[in-house]
Amino acid sequence: MKTHASGQFSGKIAVITGAAGTIGLAVAEHLASLGADIALFDLQQDKLEEAATKVRQYGTIVRPYVCDVTDAKRVNSTTEKVVSDFGKIDFLFNNAGFQGAFAPVQDYPEEDFNRVIQINVCGAFHVLQAVARQMVEQKSGAIVNTASMAGVQGPPNMAAYGASKFAIVGLTQTASKDLAPHNIRVNAISPAFMGPGPMWDMQVEKQAKANTQYFSTDPETVARQMIGSVPMRRYGNISEIPGVVSFLLSDAASYMTGVNLPIAGGIL
């Protein structure tokens, strides 16, 4: 086991939501490798424990917390528990999310729309608010929200996800202004197509099944169409996300707030 007593983020405490997912876990491991102690939030207890085991290999303190971000009371109590356990919160990677269905807006299932908004918007707000209250007391902190290029260019067949990520960009900009007087920075990242893996495969398959003019009904062709829309002509790798997050959390970005950084291979 490696220790990072002199790492860039040594002595810092980071909360990460959606920590059992691919992006959340990758960021957790990266921040731990830089010396941060980590509080992992996720709804899936088994996967959360597995994630904690992986992050602990970097030698920092890692604690898992089962938390449903759509439950404001649970978020508040869990955040209070983190402060009790660690003493403070320096960083938040506000990442929990759900992609939802793929269908034209006129056919989009209402129940799914509500679920996506509850997780991606209300959940993100609950966590941001709870952690921000602690950071206001500390008079310091840095927050990174996970938005998406779906919240920059409205994607076809993804009404709920697109709307939710536009909301995250707006929430980031508003929160950055509200929290600036308290020495708290709030930024966002917007990944585009990321692969390989289940996220990529699911998106390709669901766009094919949506059967609209924008994509083929053949998943392999859809994959080529998506890649063809990226100036760098490839999808991004999950490993290309954590460095951007750590930059935005670090003092290297000390004069950046309210910014949404694309991780998108040239898609603007």
Tab-separated table of C-alpha atoms in Angstrom:
chain	number	residue	atom	x	y	z
A	1	MET	CA	0.000	0.000	0.000
A	2	LYS	CA	1.266	3.431	-0.925
A	3	THR	CA	0.851	6.485	1.283
A	4	HIS	CA	0.670	10.072	0.111
A	5	ALA	CA	1.478	12.194	3.127
A	6	SER	CA	3.092	14.792	0.884
A	7	GLY	CA	0.670	14.495	-2.040
A	8	GLN	CA	-0.896	17.510	-3.743
A	9	PHE	CA	-4.176	16.967	-1.878
A	10	SER	CA	-2.733	15.664	1.383
A	11	GLY	CA	-4.981	16.729	4.257
A	12	LYS	CA	-7.925	17.414	1.937
A	13	ILE	CA	-11.308	15.709	2.272
A	14	ALA	CA	-13.288	14.944	-0.899
A	15	VAL	CA	-16.926	13.859	-1.174
A	16	ILE	CA	-17.758	11.954	-4.359
A	17	THR	CA	-21.311	10.995	-5.347
A	18	GLY	CA	-22.105	8.227	-7.769
A	19	ALA	CA	-18.860	6.798	-6.443
A	20	ALA	CA	-19.540	3.203	-7.462
A	21	GLY	CA	-19.964	4.159	-11.123
A	22	THR	CA	-17.171	4.297	-13.670
A	23	ILE	CA	-16.576	8.062	-13.578
A	24	GLY	CA	-17.037	8.413	-9.824
A	25	LEU	CA	-14.657	5.561	-9.054
A	26	ALA	CA	-12.033	6.811	-11.510
A	27	VAL	CA	-12.080	10.261	-9.905
A	28	ALA	CA	-12.015	8.790	-6.398
A	29	GLU	CA	-8.927	6.742	-7.216
A	30	HIS	CA	-7.214	9.721	-8.815
A	31	LEU	CA	-7.869	12.072	-5.894
A	32	ALA	CA	-6.725	9.403	-3.443
A	33	SER	CA	-3.548	8.955	-5.488
A	34	LEU	CA	-2.935	12.674	-4.921
A	35	GLY	CA	-3.306	12.256	-1.168
A	36	ALA	CA	-6.955	13.150	-0.509
A	37	ASP	CA	-9.089	11.307	2.028
A	38	ILE	CA	-12.323	10.218	0.381
A	39	ALA	CA	-16.010	9.990	1.348
A	40	LEU	CA	-17.823	7.810	-1.184
A	41	PHE	CA	-21.581	8.284	-1.685
A	42	ASP	CA	-23.668	5.774	-3.629
A	43	LEU	CA	-27.019	4.009	-3.413
A	44	GLN	CA	-25.664	0.532	-4.230
A	45	GLN	CA	-24.075	-0.820	-1.054
A	46	ASP	CA	-22.326	-3.857	-2.567
A	47	LYS	CA	-20.728	-1.846	-5.361
A	48	LEU	CA	-19.915	0.931	-2.898
A	49	GLU	CA	-17.939	-1.469	-0.709
A	50	GLU	CA	-16.085	-2.765	-3.779
A	51	ALA	CA	-15.252	0.802	-4.786
A	52	ALA	CA	-13.979	1.616	-1.302
A	53	THR	CA	-11.681	-1.406	-1.408
A	54	LYS	CA	-10.200	-0.231	-4.719
A	55	VAL	CA	-9.666	3.335	-3.527
A	56	ARG	CA	-8.023	2.227	-0.278
A	57	GLN	CA	-5.058	0.834	-2.219
A	58	TYR	CA	-3.712	4.397	-2.388
A	59	GLY	CA	-3.213	4.527	1.354
A	60	THR	CA	-5.568	7.358	2.285
A	61	ILE	CA	-8.649	7.220	4.511
A	62	VAL	CA	-11.708	6.064	2.569
A	63	ARG	CA	-15.207	5.739	4.007
A	64	PRO	CA	-18.325	4.568	2.139
A	65	TYR	CA	-21.757	6.096	2.805
A	66	VAL	CA	-24.966	4.604	1.413
A	67	CYS	CA	-26.991	7.627	0.346
A	68	ASP	CA	-29.964	8.261	-1.949
A	69	VAL	CA	-29.299	11.734	-3.343
A	70	THR	CA	-33.008	12.236	-4.107
A	71	ASP	CA	-33.730	12.149	-0.357
A	72	ALA	CA	-32.768	15.588	0.969
A	73	LYS	CA	-32.991	14.520	4.623
A	74	ARG	CA	-30.713	11.553	3.973
A	75	VAL	CA	-28.242	13.753	2.116
A	76	ASN	CA	-28.163	16.244	4.984
A	77	SER	CA	-27.660	13.565	7.635
A	78	THR	CA	-24.990	11.801	5.571
A	79	THR	CA	-23.137	15.067	5.004
A	80	GLU	CA	-23.249	15.742	8.744
A	81	LYS	CA	-21.819	12.257	9.325
A	82	VAL	CA	-18.951	12.987	6.920
A	83	VAL	CA	-18.121	16.181	8.812
A	84	SER	CA	-18.274	14.271	12.085
A	85	ASP	CA	-15.977	11.554	10.702
A	86	PHE	CA	-13.493	13.751	8.837
A	87	GLY	CA	-13.853	17.169	10.479
A	88	LYS	CA	-14.423	19.106	7.249
A	89	ILE	CA	-15.153	18.880	3.510
A	90	ASP	CA	-12.731	20.533	1.088
A	91	PHE	CA	-13.916	19.128	-2.237
A	92	LEU	CA	-17.168	17.886	-3.771
A	93	PHE	CA	-17.378	15.946	-7.010
A	94	ASN	CA	-21.154	16.075	-7.533
A	95	ASN	CA	-21.451	13.243	-10.003
A	96	ALA	CA	-24.429	10.934	-9.321
A	97	GLY	CA	-26.640	10.625	-12.374
A	98	PHE	CA	-28.971	8.501	-14.493
A	99	GLN	CA	-29.192	8.501	-18.284
A	100	GLY	CA	-32.791	7.402	-18.710
A	101	ALA	CA	-34.776	6.391	-21.769
A	102	PHE	CA	-34.127	7.200	-25.434
A	103	ALA	CA	-37.245	8.280	-27.342
A	104	PRO	CA	-38.533	11.272	-29.320
A	105	VAL	CA	-40.010	13.905	-27.034
A	106	GLN	CA	-43.590	13.150	-28.123
A	107	ASP	CA	-43.146	9.530	-27.031
A	108	TYR	CA	-40.909	10.063	-24.018
A	109	PRO	CA	-42.206	8.229	-20.903
A	110	GLU	CA	-43.301	10.684	-18.218
A	111	GLU	CA	-42.279	8.416	-15.342
A	112	ASP	CA	-38.742	8.152	-16.705
A	113	PHE	CA	-38.533	11.918	-17.241
A	114	ASN	CA	-39.465	12.514	-13.620
A	115	ARG	CA	-36.916	9.950	-12.398
A	116	VAL	CA	-34.075	11.491	-14.405
A	117	ILE	CA	-34.877	14.976	-13.129
A	118	GLN	CA	-35.158	13.755	-9.544
A	119	ILE	CA	-31.731	12.109	-9.644
A	120	ASN	CA	-29.773	14.410	-11.933
A	121	VAL	CA	-31.176	17.794	-10.908
A	122	CYS	CA	-32.838	17.501	-7.500
A	123	GLY	CA	-30.208	15.040	-6.298
A	124	ALA	CA	-27.356	17.249	-7.446
A	125	PHE	CA	-28.977	20.247	-5.768
A	126	HIS	CA	-29.473	18.383	-2.480
A	127	VAL	CA	-25.817	17.402	-2.317
A	128	LEU	CA	-24.508	20.778	-3.464
A	129	GLN	CA	-26.642	22.594	-0.888
A	130	ALA	CA	-25.714	20.307	2.012
A	131	VAL	CA	-21.994	20.433	1.277
A	132	ALA	CA	-22.065	24.169	0.504
A	133	ARG	CA	-23.518	24.883	3.943
A	134	GLN	CA	-20.499	23.197	5.511
A	135	MET	CA	-18.100	24.979	3.168
A	136	VAL	CA	-19.690	28.348	3.995
A	137	GLU	CA	-18.890	27.713	7.670
A	138	GLN	CA	-15.311	26.873	6.692
A	139	LYS	CA	-15.112	29.838	4.290
A	140	SER	CA	-13.467	27.619	1.688
A	141	GLY	CA	-14.128	24.797	-0.745
A	142	ALA	CA	-14.234	23.697	-4.357
A	143	ILE	CA	-17.068	21.916	-6.153
A	144	VAL	CA	-17.194	20.205	-9.535
A	145	ASN	CA	-20.566	19.160	-10.949
A	146	THR	CA	-20.881	16.537	-13.667
A	147	ALA	CA	-22.811	18.087	-16.532
A	148	SER	CA	-22.574	16.748	-20.106
A	149	MET	CA	-22.318	17.890	-23.691
A	150	ALA	CA	-25.987	16.838	-23.719
A	151	GLY	CA	-26.471	20.006	-21.667
A	152	VAL	CA	-24.617	22.129	-24.228
A	153	GLN	CA	-26.100	20.765	-27.451
A	154	GLY	CA	-29.539	19.231	-26.961
A	155	PRO	CA	-29.255	15.606	-28.138
A	156	PRO	CA	-32.050	13.883	-30.071
A	157	ASN	CA	-34.127	11.294	-28.220
A	158	MET	CA	-32.813	12.299	-24.770
A	159	ALA	CA	-35.297	14.905	-23.526
A	160	ALA	CA	-34.882	14.127	-19.836
A	161	TYR	CA	-31.127	13.705	-19.779
A	162	GLY	CA	-30.555	16.745	-21.970
A	163	ALA	CA	-32.866	18.904	-19.862
A	164	SER	CA	-31.217	17.685	-16.659
A	165	LYS	CA	-27.715	18.506	-17.842
A	166	PHE	CA	-28.699	21.959	-19.122
A	167	ALA	CA	-30.034	22.454	-15.590
A	168	ILE	CA	-26.695	21.392	-14.083
A	169	VAL	CA	-24.848	23.956	-16.199
A	170	GLY	CA	-27.266	26.635	-14.993
A	171	LEU	CA	-27.046	25.467	-11.389
A	172	THR	CA	-23.261	25.629	-11.608
A	173	GLN	CA	-23.314	29.200	-12.883
A	174	THR	CA	-25.806	30.369	-10.259
A	175	ALA	CA	-24.109	28.552	-7.372
A	176	SER	CA	-20.743	29.960	-8.409
A	177	LYS	CA	-22.102	33.478	-7.922
A	178	ASP	CA	-23.896	32.701	-4.672
A	179	LEU	CA	-20.850	30.999	-3.139
A	180	ALA	CA	-18.078	33.266	-4.445
A	181	PRO	CA	-18.334	35.609	-1.420
A	182	HIS	CA	-17.573	32.604	0.793
A	183	ASN	CA	-14.368	31.615	-1.032
A	184	ILE	CA	-16.059	28.605	-2.639
A	185	ARG	CA	-15.573	27.847	-6.320
A	186	VAL	CA	-18.145	25.899	-8.373
A	187	ASN	CA	-17.350	24.538	-11.835
A	188	ALA	CA	-18.610	21.766	-14.098
A	189	ILE	CA	-17.310	19.238	-16.580
A	190	SER	CA	-19.146	18.157	-19.714
A	191	PRO	CA	-17.998	14.816	-21.095
A	192	ALA	CA	-19.189	13.792	-24.546
A	193	PHE	CA	-18.967	10.226	-25.863
A	194	MET	CA	-17.014	8.038	-23.427
A	195	GLY	CA	-15.991	4.434	-23.959
A	196	PRO	CA	-15.457	1.596	-24.228
A	197	GLY	CA	-17.770	-0.088	-21.783
A	198	PRO	CA	-21.408	-0.378	-20.709
A	199	MET	CA	-22.166	3.361	-20.914
A	200	TRP	CA	-21.041	3.543	-24.533
A	201	ASP	CA	-22.728	0.286	-25.534
A	202	MET	CA	-26.020	1.279	-23.931
A	203	GLN	CA	-26.079	4.696	-25.596
A	204	VAL	CA	-25.352	3.231	-29.018
A	205	GLU	CA	-27.985	0.512	-28.657
A	206	LYS	CA	-30.674	2.852	-27.345
A	207	GLN	CA	-30.125	5.428	-30.094
A	208	ALA	CA	-30.420	2.633	-32.664
A	209	LYS	CA	-33.677	1.405	-31.114
A	210	ALA	CA	-35.117	4.943	-31.060
A	211	ASN	CA	-35.431	4.646	-34.866
A	212	THR	CA	-35.237	8.324	-35.808
A	213	GLN	CA	-33.660	10.224	-38.702
A	214	TYR	CA	-30.571	11.115	-36.687
A	215	PHE	CA	-29.084	7.644	-36.332
A	216	SER	CA	-29.160	4.281	-38.048
A	217	THR	CA	-31.123	1.379	-36.594
A	218	ASP	CA	-27.896	-0.642	-36.677
A	219	PRO	CA	-25.801	-0.179	-33.485
A	220	GLU	CA	-22.477	-0.584	-35.298
A	221	THR	CA	-23.441	2.128	-37.752
A	222	VAL	CA	-24.627	4.349	-34.883
A	223	ALA	CA	-21.220	3.965	-33.256
A	224	ARG	CA	-19.510	5.097	-36.464
A	225	GLN	CA	-21.918	8.028	-36.809
A	226	MET	CA	-21.186	9.172	-33.258
A	227	ILE	CA	-17.431	8.905	-33.683
A	228	GLY	CA	-17.718	10.701	-37.016
A	229	SER	CA	-19.242	13.719	-35.245
A	230	VAL	CA	-16.165	14.126	-33.025
A	231	PRO	CA	-13.333	16.245	-34.502
A	232	MET	CA	-10.746	13.963	-32.886
A	233	ARG	CA	-12.540	10.964	-34.429
A	234	ARG	CA	-12.616	8.854	-31.283
A	235	TYR	CA	-14.546	8.568	-28.070
A	236	GLY	CA	-12.954	9.666	-24.843
A	237	ASN	CA	-11.639	7.274	-22.248
A	238	ILE	CA	-12.868	7.457	-18.652
A	239	SER	CA	-9.225	7.923	-17.635
A	240	GLU	CA	-9.272	11.312	-19.396
A	241	ILE	CA	-11.821	12.729	-16.932
A	242	PRO	CA	-10.143	12.625	-13.476
A	243	GLY	CA	-7.273	14.956	-14.378
A	244	VAL	CA	-9.712	17.654	-15.451
A	245	VAL	CA	-11.659	17.271	-12.210
A	246	SER	CA	-8.527	17.457	-10.059
A	247	PHE	CA	-7.396	20.548	-11.971
A	248	LEU	CA	-10.688	22.325	-11.252
A	249	LEU	CA	-10.489	21.365	-7.583
A	250	SER	CA	-6.867	22.458	-7.268
A	251	ASP	CA	-5.246	25.814	-6.606
A	252	ALA	CA	-4.155	25.809	-10.254
A	253	ALA	CA	-7.777	26.781	-11.007
A	254	SER	CA	-8.024	29.265	-8.121
A	255	TYR	CA	-9.405	32.058	-10.339
A	256	MET	CA	-11.918	29.846	-12.161
A	257	THR	CA	-15.539	29.588	-11.108
A	258	GLY	CA	-18.806	29.187	-13.005
A	259	VAL	CA	-16.951	27.427	-15.828
A	260	ASN	CA	-18.210	24.376	-17.735
A	261	LEU	CA	-15.247	22.532	-19.289
A	262	PRO	CA	-15.985	20.215	-22.234
A	263	ILE	CA	-14.198	16.865	-22.281
A	264	ALA	CA	-15.372	16.231	-25.763
A	265	GLY	CA	-12.664	15.734	-28.367
A	266	GLY	CA	-13.407	19.053	-30.023
A	267	ILE	CA	-17.212	19.043	-29.898
A	268	LEU	CA	-18.264	22.549	-28.834
